[in-house]
Short mmCIF file of N, CA and C in Angstrom, two decimals:
data_model
loop_
_atom_site.label_atom_id
_atom_site.label_comp_id
_atom_site.label_asym_id
_atom_site.label_seq_id
_atom_site.Cartn_x
_atom_site.Cartn_y
_atom_site.Cartn_z
N MET Y 1373 -10.69 -9.97 59.99
CA MET Y 1373 -9.71 -9.21 61.92
C MET Y 1373 -10.72 -9.61 62.56
N LEU Y 1374 -10.47 -10.40 63.40
CA LEU Y 1374 -11.60 -10.31 65.36
C LEU Y 1374 -11.21 -9.09 65.79
N ASN Y 1375 -12.52 -8.53 65.81
CA ASN Y 1375 -12.88 -7.48 66.54
C ASN Y 1375 -12.01 -6.03 66.78
N SER Y 1376 -11.95 -5.74 65.43
CA SER Y 1376 -10.57 -4.63 65.70
C SER Y 1376 -10.78 -3.27 66.57
N ALA Y 1377 -9.98 -2.36 67.07
CA ALA Y 1377 -10.31 -1.32 67.71
C ALA Y 1377 -11.28 -0.29 66.36
N ALA Y 1378 -10.72 -0.24 65.39
CA ALA Y 1378 -11.16 0.52 64.23
C ALA Y 1378 -12.56 0.21 64.34
N ALA Y 1379 -13.05 -1.02 64.35
CA ALA Y 1379 -14.67 -1.63 64.80
C ALA Y 1379 -15.62 -1.03 65.70
N GLY Y 1380 -14.34 -0.99 67.21
CA GLY Y 1380 -14.94 -0.26 68.24
C GLY Y 1380 -15.62 0.89 67.87
N TRP Y 1381 -14.23 1.48 67.77
CA TRP Y 1381 -14.45 2.76 67.24
C TRP Y 1381 -15.76 3.76 66.63
N ARG Y 1382 -16.09 2.59 65.31
CA ARG Y 1382 -17.31 3.24 64.29
C ARG Y 1382 -18.61 2.65 65.49
N MET Y 1383 -18.70 1.76 66.26
CA MET Y 1383 -19.74 1.28 67.19
C MET Y 1383 -19.91 2.01 68.01
N ALA Y 1384 -19.05 2.43 68.76
CA ALA Y 1384 -18.98 3.65 69.76
C ALA Y 1384 -19.62 4.95 69.10
N LEU Y 1385 -18.77 5.46 67.65
CA LEU Y 1385 -19.46 6.40 67.22
C LEU Y 1385 -21.27 6.15 66.60
N ARG Y 1386 -21.58 5.23 66.39
CA ARG Y 1386 -23.06 4.97 66.40
C ARG Y 1386 -24.18 5.01 67.56
N VAL Y 1387 -23.48 4.77 68.44
CA VAL Y 1387 -23.99 4.99 69.57
C VAL Y 1387 -24.50 6.49 70.44
N VAL Y 1388 -22.98 7.05 69.90
CA VAL Y 1388 -23.11 8.57 70.09
C VAL Y 1388 -23.83 9.27 69.44
N ALA Y 1389 -24.38 8.60 67.91
CA ALA Y 1389 -25.11 9.44 67.15
C ALA Y 1389 -26.60 8.94 67.52
N PHE Y 1390 -26.86 8.04 68.24
CA PHE Y 1390 -28.25 7.39 68.20
C PHE Y 1390 -28.57 8.40 69.33
N GLN Y 1391 -27.37 8.70 70.40
CA GLN Y 1391 -27.55 9.43 71.64
C GLN Y 1391 -27.75 11.04 71.35
N ALA Y 1392 -27.17 11.29 70.44
CA ALA Y 1392 -27.60 12.68 69.95
C ALA Y 1392 -28.77 12.95 68.90
N ALA Y 1393 -29.62 12.12 68.18
CA ALA Y 1393 -30.37 12.06 67.71
C ALA Y 1393 -31.73 12.28 68.58
N THR Y 1394 -31.60 11.01 69.87
CA THR Y 1394 -32.40 11.24 70.62
C THR Y 1394 -32.72 12.28 71.50
N VAL Y 1395 -31.90 12.91 71.78
CA VAL Y 1395 -31.51 14.28 72.70
C VAL Y 1395 -32.26 15.51 71.60
N LEU Y 1396 -31.72 15.15 70.00
CA LEU Y 1396 -32.42 16.53 69.68
C LEU Y 1396 -33.73 16.37 69.00
N ALA Y 1397 -34.38 15.27 69.08
CA ALA Y 1397 -35.72 15.04 68.76
C ALA Y 1397 -36.79 15.36 69.93
N THR Y 1398 -36.12 15.06 71.14
CA THR Y 1398 -36.41 15.74 72.76
C THR Y 1398 -36.71 16.93 72.92
N SER Y 1399 -35.69 17.69 72.10
CA SER Y 1399 -35.03 18.97 72.51
C SER Y 1399 -36.28 19.90 71.62
N VAL Y 1400 -36.60 19.25 70.54
CA VAL Y 1400 -37.52 19.86 69.73
C VAL Y 1400 -39.07 19.68 69.93
N ALA Y 1401 -39.27 18.26 70.54
CA ALA Y 1401 -40.62 18.14 71.13
C ALA Y 1401 -40.86 19.13 72.11
N CYS Y 1402 -39.88 19.37 73.06
CA CYS Y 1402 -40.05 19.90 74.27
C CYS Y 1402 -40.08 21.94 73.76
N LEU Y 1403 -39.78 21.93 72.60
CA LEU Y 1403 -40.32 23.42 72.30
C LEU Y 1403 -41.69 24.05 72.44
N MET Y 1404 -42.67 22.75 72.58
CA MET Y 1404 -44.02 23.03 72.75
C MET Y 1404 -43.74 23.60 74.52
N LEU Y 1405 -43.10 23.17 75.25
CA LEU Y 1405 -43.28 23.99 76.57
C LEU Y 1405 -42.22 24.96 76.60
N GLY Y 1406 -41.67 25.41 75.72
CA GLY Y 1406 -41.12 26.73 75.86
C GLY Y 1406 -39.50 26.52 75.85
N PRO Y 1407 -38.87 27.61 75.07
CA PRO Y 1407 -37.40 27.60 74.67
C PRO Y 1407 -36.60 27.31 75.57
N ASP Y 1408 -36.60 27.57 76.95
CA ASP Y 1408 -35.81 27.42 78.21
C ASP Y 1408 -35.92 25.79 78.59
N THR Y 1409 -37.17 25.53 77.89
CA THR Y 1409 -37.20 23.91 78.63
C THR Y 1409 -36.24 22.90 77.59
N ALA Y 1410 -36.56 23.45 76.09
CA ALA Y 1410 -35.82 22.57 74.79
C ALA Y 1410 -34.27 22.89 75.28
N LEU Y 1411 -33.88 24.36 75.36
CA LEU Y 1411 -32.57 24.29 75.72
C LEU Y 1411 -31.85 23.90 77.21
N ALA Y 1412 -32.93 23.39 77.83
CA ALA Y 1412 -32.50 22.77 79.16
C ALA Y 1412 -32.12 21.18 78.83
N VAL Y 1413 -33.17 20.62 78.33
CA VAL Y 1413 -32.96 19.28 77.53
C VAL Y 1413 -31.68 19.08 76.58
N LEU Y 1414 -31.49 19.95 75.86
CA LEU Y 1414 -30.55 20.24 74.96
C LEU Y 1414 -28.99 20.31 75.84
N ALA Y 1415 -29.02 20.95 76.81
CA ALA Y 1415 -27.85 20.97 77.52
C ALA Y 1415 -27.54 19.56 78.40
N GLY Y 1416 -28.56 19.47 78.98
CA GLY Y 1416 -28.39 17.98 79.51
C GLY Y 1416 -28.25 16.81 78.88
N GLY Y 1417 -28.79 16.37 78.01
CA GLY Y 1417 -28.67 15.49 77.15
C GLY Y 1417 -27.18 15.41 76.36
N GLY Y 1418 -26.94 16.74 75.65
CA GLY Y 1418 -25.57 17.31 75.19
C GLY Y 1418 -24.46 17.29 75.92
N ALA Y 1419 -24.45 16.78 77.35
CA ALA Y 1419 -23.34 16.94 78.07
C ALA Y 1419 -22.77 15.19 78.08
N LEU Y 1420 -23.87 14.93 78.22
CA LEU Y 1420 -23.98 13.22 78.15
C LEU Y 1420 -23.28 12.60 76.82
N VAL Y 1421 -23.65 13.27 75.66
CA VAL Y 1421 -23.43 12.78 74.49
C VAL Y 1421 -21.99 13.14 74.40
N LEU Y 1422 -21.88 14.77 74.53
CA LEU Y 1422 -20.17 14.93 74.48
C LEU Y 1422 -19.44 13.73 75.44
N GLY Y 1423 -19.76 13.70 76.84
CA GLY Y 1423 -19.32 12.56 77.47
C GLY Y 1423 -18.77 11.46 76.98
N SER Y 1424 -20.07 11.08 76.17
CA SER Y 1424 -19.73 9.64 75.45
C SER Y 1424 -19.06 9.56 74.10
N LEU Y 1425 -18.59 10.50 73.40
CA LEU Y 1425 -17.99 11.07 72.49
C LEU Y 1425 -16.45 11.06 73.10
N LEU Y 1426 -16.13 11.30 74.19
CA LEU Y 1426 -14.87 11.87 74.65
C LEU Y 1426 -14.19 10.65 75.27
N ALA Y 1427 -15.23 9.87 75.68
CA ALA Y 1427 -14.66 8.61 76.49
C ALA Y 1427 -14.58 7.29 75.37
N ALA Y 1428 -15.29 7.53 74.06
CA ALA Y 1428 -15.03 6.56 72.90
C ALA Y 1428 -13.74 6.94 72.53
N TRP Y 1429 -13.47 8.35 72.28
CA TRP Y 1429 -12.18 8.78 71.81
C TRP Y 1429 -11.13 8.40 72.56
N GLY Y 1430 -11.09 8.16 73.99
CA GLY Y 1430 -10.01 7.81 75.00
C GLY Y 1430 -10.11 6.68 75.04
N ALA Y 1431 -11.11 5.56 74.75
CA ALA Y 1431 -10.92 4.44 74.84
C ALA Y 1431 -10.11 3.39 73.43
N PHE Y 1432 -10.68 4.39 72.48
CA PHE Y 1432 -10.35 3.72 70.94
C PHE Y 1432 -9.68 4.76 70.21
N GLY Y 1433 -8.94 5.86 70.55
CA GLY Y 1433 -8.32 6.86 69.85
C GLY Y 1433 -6.63 6.14 69.66
N GLY Y 1434 -6.45 5.43 70.60
CA GLY Y 1434 -4.95 5.25 70.51
C GLY Y 1434 -4.45 3.85 69.81
N GLY Y 1435 -5.29 3.30 69.18
CA GLY Y 1435 -5.18 2.00 67.93
C GLY Y 1435 -5.18 1.12 68.92
N VAL Y 1436 -4.39 -0.45 68.38
CA VAL Y 1436 -4.17 -1.48 69.30
C VAL Y 1436 -3.09 -0.84 70.22
N ALA Y 1437 -3.57 -1.83 71.38
CA ALA Y 1437 -2.46 -1.96 72.35
C ALA Y 1437 -2.56 -2.87 73.62
N GLY Y 1438 -2.10 -3.14 74.20
CA GLY Y 1438 -2.03 -4.53 75.12
C GLY Y 1438 -2.98 -4.09 76.38
N ALA Y 1439 -3.42 -5.21 77.08
CA ALA Y 1439 -4.92 -5.51 78.03
C ALA Y 1439 -4.43 -4.25 78.90
N GLY Y 1440 -3.48 -4.00 79.92
CA GLY Y 1440 -3.30 -2.78 80.58
C GLY Y 1440 -3.69 -1.77 80.07
N VAL Y 1441 -2.78 -1.25 78.98
CA VAL Y 1441 -3.18 -0.01 78.44
C VAL Y 1441 -4.39 0.14 77.87
N ALA Y 1442 -5.34 -0.83 77.40
CA ALA Y 1442 -6.44 -0.62 77.12
C ALA Y 1442 -7.55 -0.51 78.15
N LEU Y 1443 -6.95 -0.87 79.43
CA LEU Y 1443 -8.03 -0.94 80.43
C LEU Y 1443 -7.64 0.44 80.93
N ALA Y 1444 -6.30 1.18 80.92
CA ALA Y 1444 -6.25 2.52 81.48
C ALA Y 1444 -6.86 3.42 80.47
N ARG Y 1445 -6.95 2.89 79.43
CA ARG Y 1445 -7.78 4.05 78.52
C ARG Y 1445 -9.24 4.15 78.69
N LEU Y 1446 -9.81 2.86 79.09
CA LEU Y 1446 -11.35 2.60 79.34
C LEU Y 1446 -11.57 3.69 80.18
N LEU Y 1447 -10.59 3.09 81.77
CA LEU Y 1447 -10.97 3.64 82.78
C LEU Y 1447 -10.56 5.21 82.70
N LEU Y 1448 -9.63 5.61 82.27
CA LEU Y 1448 -9.48 7.02 81.88
C LEU Y 1448 -11.04 8.04 81.02
N GLY Y 1449 -11.40 7.27 80.01
CA GLY Y 1449 -12.08 7.71 79.13
C GLY Y 1449 -13.50 7.90 80.02
N THR Y 1450 -13.97 7.11 80.90
CA THR Y 1450 -14.79 6.83 81.74
C THR Y 1450 -14.95 7.87 82.91
N ALA Y 1451 -13.64 8.05 83.35
CA ALA Y 1451 -13.34 9.41 84.08
C ALA Y 1451 -13.91 10.73 83.64
N VAL Y 1452 -13.15 10.99 82.39
CA VAL Y 1452 -13.58 11.98 81.78
C VAL Y 1452 -14.92 12.11 81.20
N LYS Y 1453 -15.29 10.95 80.76
CA LYS Y 1453 -17.06 11.33 80.52
C LYS Y 1453 -17.97 11.92 81.65
N TRP Y 1454 -17.43 11.44 82.97
CA TRP Y 1454 -18.36 11.54 84.06
C TRP Y 1454 -18.11 13.04 84.65
N ALA Y 1455 -16.75 13.53 84.25
CA ALA Y 1455 -16.09 14.82 84.74
C ALA Y 1455 -16.94 15.79 83.93
N VAL Y 1456 -16.80 15.43 82.49
CA VAL Y 1456 -17.50 16.60 81.60
C VAL Y 1456 -19.08 16.59 81.83
N VAL Y 1457 -19.71 15.51 82.28
CA VAL Y 1457 -21.12 15.27 82.36
C VAL Y 1457 -21.51 16.27 83.96
N LEU Y 1458 -20.82 15.94 84.68
CA LEU Y 1458 -21.11 16.93 86.05
C LEU Y 1458 -20.58 18.25 85.74
N ALA Y 1459 -19.56 18.82 84.79
CA ALA Y 1459 -19.24 19.98 84.92
C ALA Y 1459 -20.37 20.53 83.65
N GLY Y 1460 -21.14 19.78 82.49
CA GLY Y 1460 -21.83 20.45 82.21
C GLY Y 1460 -23.33 20.35 82.35
N LEU Y 1461 -23.66 19.58 83.77
CA LEU Y 1461 -24.93 19.18 84.62
C LEU Y 1461 -24.66 20.95 85.55
N TYR Y 1462 -23.37 21.26 86.00
CA TYR Y 1462 -23.46 22.33 86.88
C TYR Y 1462 -23.30 23.75 85.82
N LEU Y 1463 -22.92 23.79 84.62
CA LEU Y 1463 -22.95 25.07 84.27
C LEU Y 1463 -24.71 25.31 83.81
N ALA Y 1464 -25.29 24.09 83.48
CA ALA Y 1464 -26.61 23.96 82.90
C ALA Y 1464 -27.40 24.57 84.20
N MET Y 1465 -27.31 24.16 85.01
CA MET Y 1465 -28.23 24.53 86.29
C MET Y 1465 -27.91 25.36 86.87
N ALA Y 1466 -26.53 25.84 87.56
CA ALA Y 1466 -25.92 26.91 88.55
C ALA Y 1466 -25.55 27.88 87.78
N VAL Y 1467 -24.93 27.81 86.73
CA VAL Y 1467 -24.28 29.13 85.46
C VAL Y 1467 -25.20 29.75 84.97
N TRP Y 1468 -26.05 28.49 84.10
CA TRP Y 1468 -26.76 29.36 83.02
C TRP Y 1468 -28.50 29.63 83.80
N THR Y 1469 -28.34 28.59 84.67
CA THR Y 1469 -30.02 28.89 85.43
C THR Y 1469 -30.77 28.46 84.56
N LEU Y 1470 -30.74 27.05 83.92
CA LEU Y 1470 -31.80 26.43 83.10
C LEU Y 1470 -32.71 25.97 84.08
N PRO Y 1471 -33.96 25.82 83.97
CA PRO Y 1471 -34.75 24.69 84.99
C PRO Y 1471 -33.83 23.13 84.98
N ALA Y 1472 -33.88 22.88 86.37
CA ALA Y 1472 -33.05 21.75 86.75
C ALA Y 1472 -33.82 20.44 85.93
N VAL Y 1473 -35.20 20.40 86.36
CA VAL Y 1473 -35.86 19.18 85.85
C VAL Y 1473 -35.46 18.80 84.59
N PRO Y 1474 -35.88 19.67 83.52
CA PRO Y 1474 -35.65 19.67 81.72
C PRO Y 1474 -33.96 19.13 81.93
N VAL Y 1475 -33.21 19.75 82.46
CA VAL Y 1475 -31.62 19.20 82.36
C VAL Y 1475 -31.64 18.31 82.89
N LEU Y 1476 -31.98 17.19 83.93
CA LEU Y 1476 -31.80 16.29 84.46
C LEU Y 1476 -32.46 15.27 83.58
N ALA Y 1477 -33.59 15.43 82.87
CA ALA Y 1477 -34.30 14.94 82.01
C ALA Y 1477 -33.52 14.08 80.68
N GLY Y 1478 -33.16 15.36 80.18
CA GLY Y 1478 -32.26 14.99 79.04
C GLY Y 1478 -30.90 14.24 79.33
N ALA Y 1479 -30.39 14.34 80.62
CA ALA Y 1479 -29.20 13.91 80.79
C ALA Y 1479 -29.86 11.98 80.96
N ALA Y 1480 -30.63 11.75 81.59
CA ALA Y 1480 -31.45 10.85 81.59
C ALA Y 1480 -31.76 10.01 80.44
N LEU Y 1481 -32.09 11.02 79.75
CA LEU Y 1481 -32.61 10.40 78.73
C LEU Y 1481 -31.51 10.11 77.70
N ALA Y 1482 -30.50 10.79 77.41
CA ALA Y 1482 -29.40 10.52 76.72
C ALA Y 1482 -28.99 8.98 77.33
N ALA Y 1483 -28.73 8.73 78.44
CA ALA Y 1483 -28.54 7.63 79.48
C ALA Y 1483 -29.09 6.67 78.78
N ALA Y 1484 -30.39 6.81 78.93
CA ALA Y 1484 -31.25 5.62 78.24
C ALA Y 1484 -31.39 5.04 76.94
N ALA Y 1485 -30.71 6.30 76.21
CA ALA Y 1485 -30.46 5.93 74.85
C ALA Y 1485 -29.34 5.33 74.81
N PHE Y 1486 -28.26 5.46 75.37
CA PHE Y 1486 -27.36 4.64 75.33
C PHE Y 1486 -27.34 3.20 75.29
N VAL Y 1487 -28.09 3.14 76.55
CA VAL Y 1487 -28.47 1.35 76.90
C VAL Y 1487 -29.21 0.61 75.50
N VAL Y 1488 -30.09 1.60 75.28
CA VAL Y 1488 -31.35 0.96 74.00
C VAL Y 1488 -30.37 0.78 72.82
N SER Y 1489 -29.37 1.83 72.45
CA SER Y 1489 -29.02 1.62 71.12
C SER Y 1489 -27.81 0.44 71.38
N MET Y 1490 -27.41 0.19 72.45
CA MET Y 1490 -26.42 -1.00 72.60
C MET Y 1490 -27.06 -2.17 71.76
N ARG Y 1491 -28.35 -2.31 72.04
CA ARG Y 1491 -28.94 -3.54 71.36
C ARG Y 1491 -29.03 -3.50 69.95
N PHE Y 1492 -29.44 -2.32 69.44
CA PHE Y 1492 -29.21 -2.21 67.86
C PHE Y 1492 -28.12 -2.17 67.45
N VAL Y 1493 -26.91 -1.68 68.07
CA VAL Y 1493 -25.75 -1.56 67.36
C VAL Y 1493 -24.79 -2.64 67.56
N THR Y 1494 -24.94 -3.51 68.68
CA THR Y 1494 -24.33 -4.63 68.47
C THR Y 1494 -25.00 -5.84 67.67
N GLN Y 1495 -26.40 -5.86 67.35
CA GLN Y 1495 -26.91 -6.49 66.09
C GLN Y 1495 -26.40 -6.25 65.18
N ARG Y 1496 -26.18 -4.90 64.88
CA ARG Y 1496 -25.93 -4.55 63.36
C ARG Y 1496 -24.20 -5.15 63.21
N SER Y 1497 -23.29 -5.28 64.07
CA SER Y 1497 -22.01 -5.13 63.91
C SER Y 1497 -21.81 -6.44 62.94
N THR Y 1498 -20.69 -6.43 61.94
CA THR Y 1498 -20.25 -7.47 61.12
C THR Y 1498 -18.93 -7.90 61.58
N THR Y 1499 -18.06 -7.76 62.88
CA THR Y 1499 -16.91 -8.05 63.27
C THR Y 1499 -17.28 -9.28 64.29
N ARG Y 1500 -16.23 -10.43 63.74
CA ARG Y 1500 -16.42 -11.67 64.68
C ARG Y 1500 -15.61 -11.24 65.87
N THR Y 1501 -16.16 -11.90 66.99
CA THR Y 1501 -15.40 -12.30 68.33
C THR Y 1501 -15.07 -14.04 68.29
N ASN Y 1502 -14.12 -13.90 69.33
CA ASN Y 1502 -13.57 -15.61 69.88
C ASN Y 1502 -14.56 -16.25 70.31
N ALA Y 1503 -15.18 -15.58 71.01
CA ALA Y 1503 -16.79 -16.02 71.96
C ALA Y 1503 -17.43 -16.81 71.03
#
């Protein structure tokens, strides 16, 4: 089969898992700086991981569709992702009063993990493309 929606969903889940593992490992490493710092990194990175998971679910959750529907799902998933990220960062810094720098560092780390993981996830993919 040529690059199915199920293969895209599996690839997106691998990226989210890589992000989550990176955030968890960094949060554990930040325990040396204090529990508030570790929780702040976890909150910031967790917001981005949850947003990525919801974006993947929105983009690939409906199965195979036409190009217009697929584009609409992708755009809606991206909008939901950033709404969740902004809400998570607001909650972490304004409501829970966690330190802002570790919250933002956790979010930046999760974003960097997304970019880095794409290299490894796409190399591992076994689906064919038309290109």
